Amino acid sequence: MALNEHLQAIYQDIVARNPGEAEFHQAVHEVLDALGPVLVKYPEFSEHKILRRISEPERQLIFRVPWQNDKNQVEINRGFRVQFNSALGPYKGGLRFHPSVYLGIVKFLGFEQIFKNSLTGLPIGGAKGGSDFDPKGKSESEIMRFCQSFMVELWRIIGEHTDVPAGDIGVGTREVGFLFGQYKRLTNKFEAGVITGKGLYYGGSQVRTEATGYGCVYFVNEMLKSRNLDFAGKKVTVSGSGNVAIYTHEKVTEFGGKVIAMSDSNGVIYDEKGINLETIKQFKEVERRRIKDYCDHHKGARYTPNGRIWDIPCDVAFPSATQNEITGRDAKTLVENGCIAVGEGANMPTTPEGAEIFLNAGVLYGPGKAANAGGVATSALEMQQNASRDAWTFEETDKKLQDIMKNIFQACSEAAEEFGSPGNLVKGANIAGFIKVARAMISQGLI
Ligand code: NDP
Ligand code: 2IT
């Protein structure tokens, strides 16, 4: 995947201007790699320097988050919000709380979000934020105090028409509730549309909790249908055991597939008879326990500490934990073991080497910015409901999500075909997502 001379020069410039941000460089490289034929068809994109403009965030905030732990000791974390692009709508994207968070991760996620949000067809720009705060082992009051302190800085730059955060790794309905409560207190406004992923009883949307996992399965189902295949009887592995992984499991099972392995950052559980979802939900959503305890309740299951989930033979793989979790070696193993489809629930979970192996082997490969767009799409549906003070039923909202995922699959397939890479949904997603944003940027003048 070598860039042409023009794109290589742009890439080198971006790397030089953003030193030490490997994940951001990787995300930019993948988008640039798709755009060669697009710049030939639309020379105005180069004239307006759209690539250099789009890879420079519109605004970035880095702030101190001081808080006190349960022993009354002072703790300091770093908070981030990168408002990347507002060509299509208010900045939109989640918050990640994980010790690995630094500017390079927030920028890769924010950059991906621009194109993902464009693909949803809904009016949302791209952003991301978070903190190097580690929620593991923290009490609920520590989490609350941290969220409140985080919002004491963040509230100045967000708003329902400005920037609308949501969850990501380490941020779910509980954290969104604490963040929203503090925003309300600071602004003296019940501005429901300022954040999404809220609880159902105060402005949240049906299906938002399920949306990323369900949407990813709907997307993979479209890929399978394009080859007259379906989930019935398929062996499936899902990495992670958080929000995205859980609802991927739920929908795969409903579609007749069997999830035989899941994981967390400590290890992998495997059961050829299928992983019991109720136990996972109880452990992860209620008791906040580690996955290794699963085998105490299910004797047929096996736990492997530090195991490699991609070594387990499967028909369909759903990487749903974190970036770069599928290496070239993992992709090779998956292909050799007969994997026919990969749906990226996580953001950028496959390394460039891995992606090339999937594409060359003809694996049905759904890249994150298309396959996991159901989460943010349903966030945009939550914003619509908040704006009209309305609440739709589960069925109505789920039907909209299904239609959105079908449309994304269609748009990616058509763009891949039109620009000379039929079946390559990585190129298709980047091209289809990019063109709309580029046009909107040109229409709005030099800003
Ligand atoms: P959760 O915090 O609910 O779950 C994350 C899961 O991934 C946990 O099982 C966690 O294990 C594992 N994990 C996280 N970081 C690592 C790591 N560095 N190494 C190994 N395992 C890790 O997050 P989500 O389910 O919300 O997010 C999962 C992925 O999906 C992320 O890439 C996120 O960006 C993406 N995504 C999420 C959306 C959403 O709506 N929530 C929307 C679109 C994409 P452990 O508990 O051990 O840390
Ligand atoms: O990566 C993502 O798309 C998300 N974490 C969801 C963002 C959102 O605003 O719902």
PDB file of N, CA, C and O in Angstrom, residues 90 123 159-161 164 190-196 198 202-205 378-392:
ATOM      1  N   PRO A  90     -22.554  19.511  14.137  1.00  0.00           N
ATOM      2  CA  PRO A  90     -21.801  19.710  15.374  1.00  0.00           C
ATOM      3  C   PRO A  90     -20.787  18.587  15.573  1.00  0.00           C
ATOM      4  O   PRO A  90     -21.015  17.449  15.150  1.00  0.00           O
ATOM      5  N   PRO A 123     -26.457  14.446  10.160  1.00  0.00           N
ATOM      6  CA  PRO A 123     -25.708  15.713  10.234  1.00  0.00           C
ATOM      7  C   PRO A 123     -24.809  15.825  11.464  1.00  0.00           C
ATOM      8  O   PRO A 123     -25.144  16.502  12.434  1.00  0.00           O
ATOM      9  N   GLY A 159     -21.930  21.530  23.734  1.00  0.00           N
ATOM     10  CA  GLY A 159     -23.282  22.063  23.672  1.00  0.00           C
ATOM     11  C   GLY A 159     -24.046  21.319  22.584  1.00  0.00           C
ATOM     12  O   GLY A 159     -23.429  20.761  21.668  1.00  0.00           O
ATOM     13  N   GLU A 160     -25.380  21.315  22.650  1.00  0.00           N
ATOM     14  CA  GLU A 160     -26.146  20.497  21.703  1.00  0.00           C
ATOM     15  C   GLU A 160     -25.933  20.903  20.245  1.00  0.00           C
ATOM     16  O   GLU A 160     -26.101  20.090  19.351  1.00  0.00           O
ATOM     17  N   HIS A 161     -25.584  22.194  20.002  1.00  0.00           N
ATOM     18  CA  HIS A 161     -25.321  22.631  18.628  1.00  0.00           C
ATOM     19  C   HIS A 161     -23.834  22.776  18.348  1.00  0.00           C
ATOM     20  O   HIS A 161     -23.437  23.249  17.280  1.00  0.00           O
ATOM     21  N   VAL A 164     -21.022  17.252  20.845  1.00  0.00           N
ATOM     22  CA  VAL A 164     -21.861  16.312  21.602  1.00  0.00           C
ATOM     23  C   VAL A 164     -21.077  15.033  21.900  1.00  0.00           C
ATOM     24  O   VAL A 164     -20.979  14.145  21.048  1.00  0.00           O
ATOM     25  N   PHE A 190     -31.335  22.009  31.409  1.00  0.00           N
ATOM     26  CA  PHE A 190     -31.531  20.594  31.058  1.00  0.00           C
ATOM     27  C   PHE A 190     -31.416  20.512  29.538  1.00  0.00           C
ATOM     28  O   PHE A 190     -32.401  20.591  28.820  1.00  0.00           O
ATOM     29  N   GLU A 191     -30.177  20.398  29.084  1.00  0.00           N
ATOM     30  CA  GLU A 191     -29.907  20.412  27.636  1.00  0.00           C
ATOM     31  C   GLU A 191     -29.612  18.966  27.218  1.00  0.00           C
ATOM     32  O   GLU A 191     -28.452  18.562  27.114  1.00  0.00           O
ATOM     33  N   ALA A 192     -30.699  18.192  27.012  1.00  0.00           N
ATOM     34  CA  ALA A 192     -30.524  16.742  26.840  1.00  0.00           C
ATOM     35  C   ALA A 192     -29.580  16.406  25.691  1.00  0.00           C
ATOM     36  O   ALA A 192     -28.783  15.476  25.779  1.00  0.00           O
ATOM     37  N   GLY A 193     -29.650  17.197  24.604  1.00  0.00           N
ATOM     38  CA  GLY A 193     -28.866  16.874  23.406  1.00  0.00           C
ATOM     39  C   GLY A 193     -27.384  17.166  23.518  1.00  0.00           C
ATOM     40  O   GLY A 193     -26.654  17.026  22.539  1.00  0.00           O
ATOM     41  N   VAL A 194     -26.895  17.530  24.707  1.00  0.00           N
ATOM     42  CA  VAL A 194     -25.469  17.839  24.843  1.00  0.00           C
ATOM     43  C   VAL A 194     -24.598  16.586  24.920  1.00  0.00           C
ATOM     44  O   VAL A 194     -23.393  16.637  24.685  1.00  0.00           O
ATOM     45  N   ILE A 195     -25.204  15.453  25.255  1.00  0.00           N
ATOM     46  CA  ILE A 195     -24.426  14.205  25.349  1.00  0.00           C
ATOM     47  C   ILE A 195     -25.360  13.048  25.003  1.00  0.00           C
ATOM     48  O   ILE A 195     -26.564  13.127  25.278  1.00  0.00           O
ATOM     49  N   THR A 196     -24.822  11.993  24.402  1.00  0.00           N
ATOM     50  CA  THR A 196     -25.678  10.847  24.063  1.00  0.00           C
ATOM     51  C   THR A 196     -25.195   9.592  24.783  1.00  0.00           C
ATOM     52  O   THR A 196     -24.074   9.543  25.285  1.00  0.00           O
ATOM     53  N   LYS A 198     -27.384   8.473  27.112  1.00  0.00           N
ATOM     54  CA  LYS A 198     -28.001   8.722  28.425  1.00  0.00           C
ATOM     55  C   LYS A 198     -28.928   7.562  28.824  1.00  0.00           C
ATOM     56  O   LYS A 198     -29.352   6.770  27.976  1.00  0.00           O
ATOM     57  N   TYR A 202     -34.141   9.552  31.256  1.00  0.00           N
ATOM     58  CA  TYR A 202     -33.890  11.007  31.205  1.00  0.00           C
ATOM     59  C   TYR A 202     -33.339  11.461  29.855  1.00  0.00           C
ATOM     60  O   TYR A 202     -32.446  12.278  29.781  1.00  0.00           O
ATOM     61  N   GLY A 203     -33.910  10.929  28.782  1.00  0.00           N
ATOM     62  CA  GLY A 203     -33.538  11.459  27.466  1.00  0.00           C
ATOM     63  C   GLY A 203     -32.680  10.554  26.609  1.00  0.00           C
ATOM     64  O   GLY A 203     -32.296  10.921  25.499  1.00  0.00           O
ATOM     65  N   GLY A 204     -32.366   9.352  27.107  1.00  0.00           N
ATOM     66  CA  GLY A 204     -31.611   8.402  26.290  1.00  0.00           C
ATOM     67  C   GLY A 204     -32.509   7.798  25.221  1.00  0.00           C
ATOM     68  O   GLY A 204     -33.723   7.914  25.287  1.00  0.00           O
ATOM     69  N   SER A 205     -31.871   7.167  24.227  1.00  0.00           N
ATOM     70  CA  SER A 205     -32.638   6.551  23.146  1.00  0.00           C
ATOM     71  C   SER A 205     -32.646   5.035  23.296  1.00  0.00           C
ATOM     72  O   SER A 205     -31.640   4.437  23.674  1.00  0.00           O
ATOM     73  N   THR A 378     -26.882   5.896  15.994  1.00  0.00           N
ATOM     74  CA  THR A 378     -27.992   5.889  16.953  1.00  0.00           C
ATOM     75  C   THR A 378     -27.847   7.040  17.949  1.00  0.00           C
ATOM     76  O   THR A 378     -28.847   7.563  18.452  1.00  0.00           O
ATOM     77  N   SER A 379     -26.614   7.482  18.188  1.00  0.00           N
ATOM     78  CA  SER A 379     -26.424   8.715  18.962  1.00  0.00           C
ATOM     79  C   SER A 379     -27.085   9.892  18.246  1.00  0.00           C
ATOM     80  O   SER A 379     -27.712  10.752  18.877  1.00  0.00           O
ATOM     81  N   ALA A 380     -26.921   9.944  16.922  1.00  0.00           N
ATOM     82  CA  ALA A 380     -27.551  11.033  16.155  1.00  0.00           C
ATOM     83  C   ALA A 380     -29.080  10.896  16.211  1.00  0.00           C
ATOM     84  O   ALA A 380     -29.792  11.907  16.231  1.00  0.00           O
ATOM     85  N   LEU A 381     -29.576   9.672  16.268  1.00  0.00           N
ATOM     86  CA  LEU A 381     -31.027   9.483  16.432  1.00  0.00           C
ATOM     87  C   LEU A 381     -31.464   9.953  17.823  1.00  0.00           C
ATOM     88  O   LEU A 381     -32.553  10.502  17.992  1.00  0.00           O
ATOM     89  N   GLU A 382     -30.603   9.734  18.811  1.00  0.00           N
ATOM     90  CA  GLU A 382     -30.897  10.247  20.163  1.00  0.00           C
ATOM     91  C   GLU A 382     -30.966  11.782  20.132  1.00  0.00           C
ATOM     92  O   GLU A 382     -31.862  12.386  20.732  1.00  0.00           O
ATOM     93  N   MET A 383     -30.048  12.412  19.410  1.00  0.00           N
ATOM     94  CA  MET A 383     -30.066  13.882  19.283  1.00  0.00           C
ATOM     95  C   MET A 383     -31.369  14.343  18.617  1.00  0.00           C
ATOM     96  O   MET A 383     -31.970  15.345  19.021  1.00  0.00           O
ATOM     97  N   GLN A 384     -31.804  13.609  17.588  1.00  0.00           N
ATOM     98  CA  GLN A 384     -33.080  13.963  16.914  1.00  0.00           C
ATOM     99  C   GLN A 384     -34.245  13.898  17.886  1.00  0.00           C
ATOM    100  O   GLN A 384     -35.099  14.780  17.914  1.00  0.00           O
ATOM    101  N   GLN A 385     -34.279  12.830  18.676  1.00  0.00           N
ATOM    102  CA  GLN A 385     -35.385  12.677  19.634  1.00  0.00           C
ATOM    103  C   GLN A 385     -35.329  13.776  20.699  1.00  0.00           C
ATOM    104  O   GLN A 385     -36.352  14.329  21.085  1.00  0.00           O
ATOM    105  N   ASN A 386     -34.127  14.112  21.163  1.00  0.00           N
ATOM    106  CA  ASN A 386     -33.986  15.173  22.161  1.00  0.00           C
ATOM    107  C   ASN A 386     -34.450  16.520  21.599  1.00  0.00           C
ATOM    108  O   ASN A 386     -35.134  17.286  22.278  1.00  0.00           O
ATOM    109  N   ALA A 387     -34.110  16.771  20.322  1.00  0.00           N
ATOM    110  CA  ALA A 387     -34.462  18.064  19.714  1.00  0.00           C
ATOM    111  C   ALA A 387     -35.977  18.203  19.581  1.00  0.00           C
ATOM    112  O   ALA A 387     -36.519  19.302  19.707  1.00  0.00           O
ATOM    113  N   SER A 388     -36.656  17.080  19.342  1.00  0.00           N
ATOM    114  CA  SER A 388     -38.123  17.152  19.168  1.00  0.00           C
ATOM    115  C   SER A 388     -38.851  16.737  20.444  1.00  0.00           C
ATOM    116  O   SER A 388     -40.067  16.580  20.436  1.00  0.00           O
ATOM    117  N   ARG A 389     -38.116  16.557  21.541  1.00  0.00           N
ATOM    118  CA  ARG A 389     -38.680  16.112  22.819  1.00  0.00           C
ATOM    119  C   ARG A 389     -39.574  14.884  22.625  1.00  0.00           C
ATOM    120  O   ARG A 389     -40.696  14.810  23.122  1.00  0.00           O
ATOM    121  N   ASP A 390     -39.044  13.949  21.875  1.00  0.00           N
ATOM    122  CA  ASP A 390     -39.811  12.770  21.498  1.00  0.00           C
ATOM    123  C   ASP A 390     -39.056  11.524  21.979  1.00  0.00           C
ATOM    124  O   ASP A 390     -37.885  11.603  22.344  1.00  0.00           O
ATOM    125  N   ALA A 391     -39.716  10.377  21.997  1.00  0.00           N
ATOM    126  CA  ALA A 391     -39.047   9.104  22.311  1.00  0.00           C
ATOM    127  C   ALA A 391     -39.669   8.012  21.456  1.00  0.00           C
ATOM    128  O   ALA A 391     -40.861   7.780  21.524  1.00  0.00           O
ATOM    129  N   TRP A 392     -38.851   7.414  20.611  1.00  0.00           N
ATOM    130  CA  TRP A 392     -39.350   6.391  19.699  1.00  0.00           C
ATOM    131  C   TRP A 392     -39.297   5.021  20.372  1.00  0.00           C
ATOM    132  O   TRP A 392     -38.554   4.812  21.330  1.00  0.00           O
TER     133      TRP A 392
END
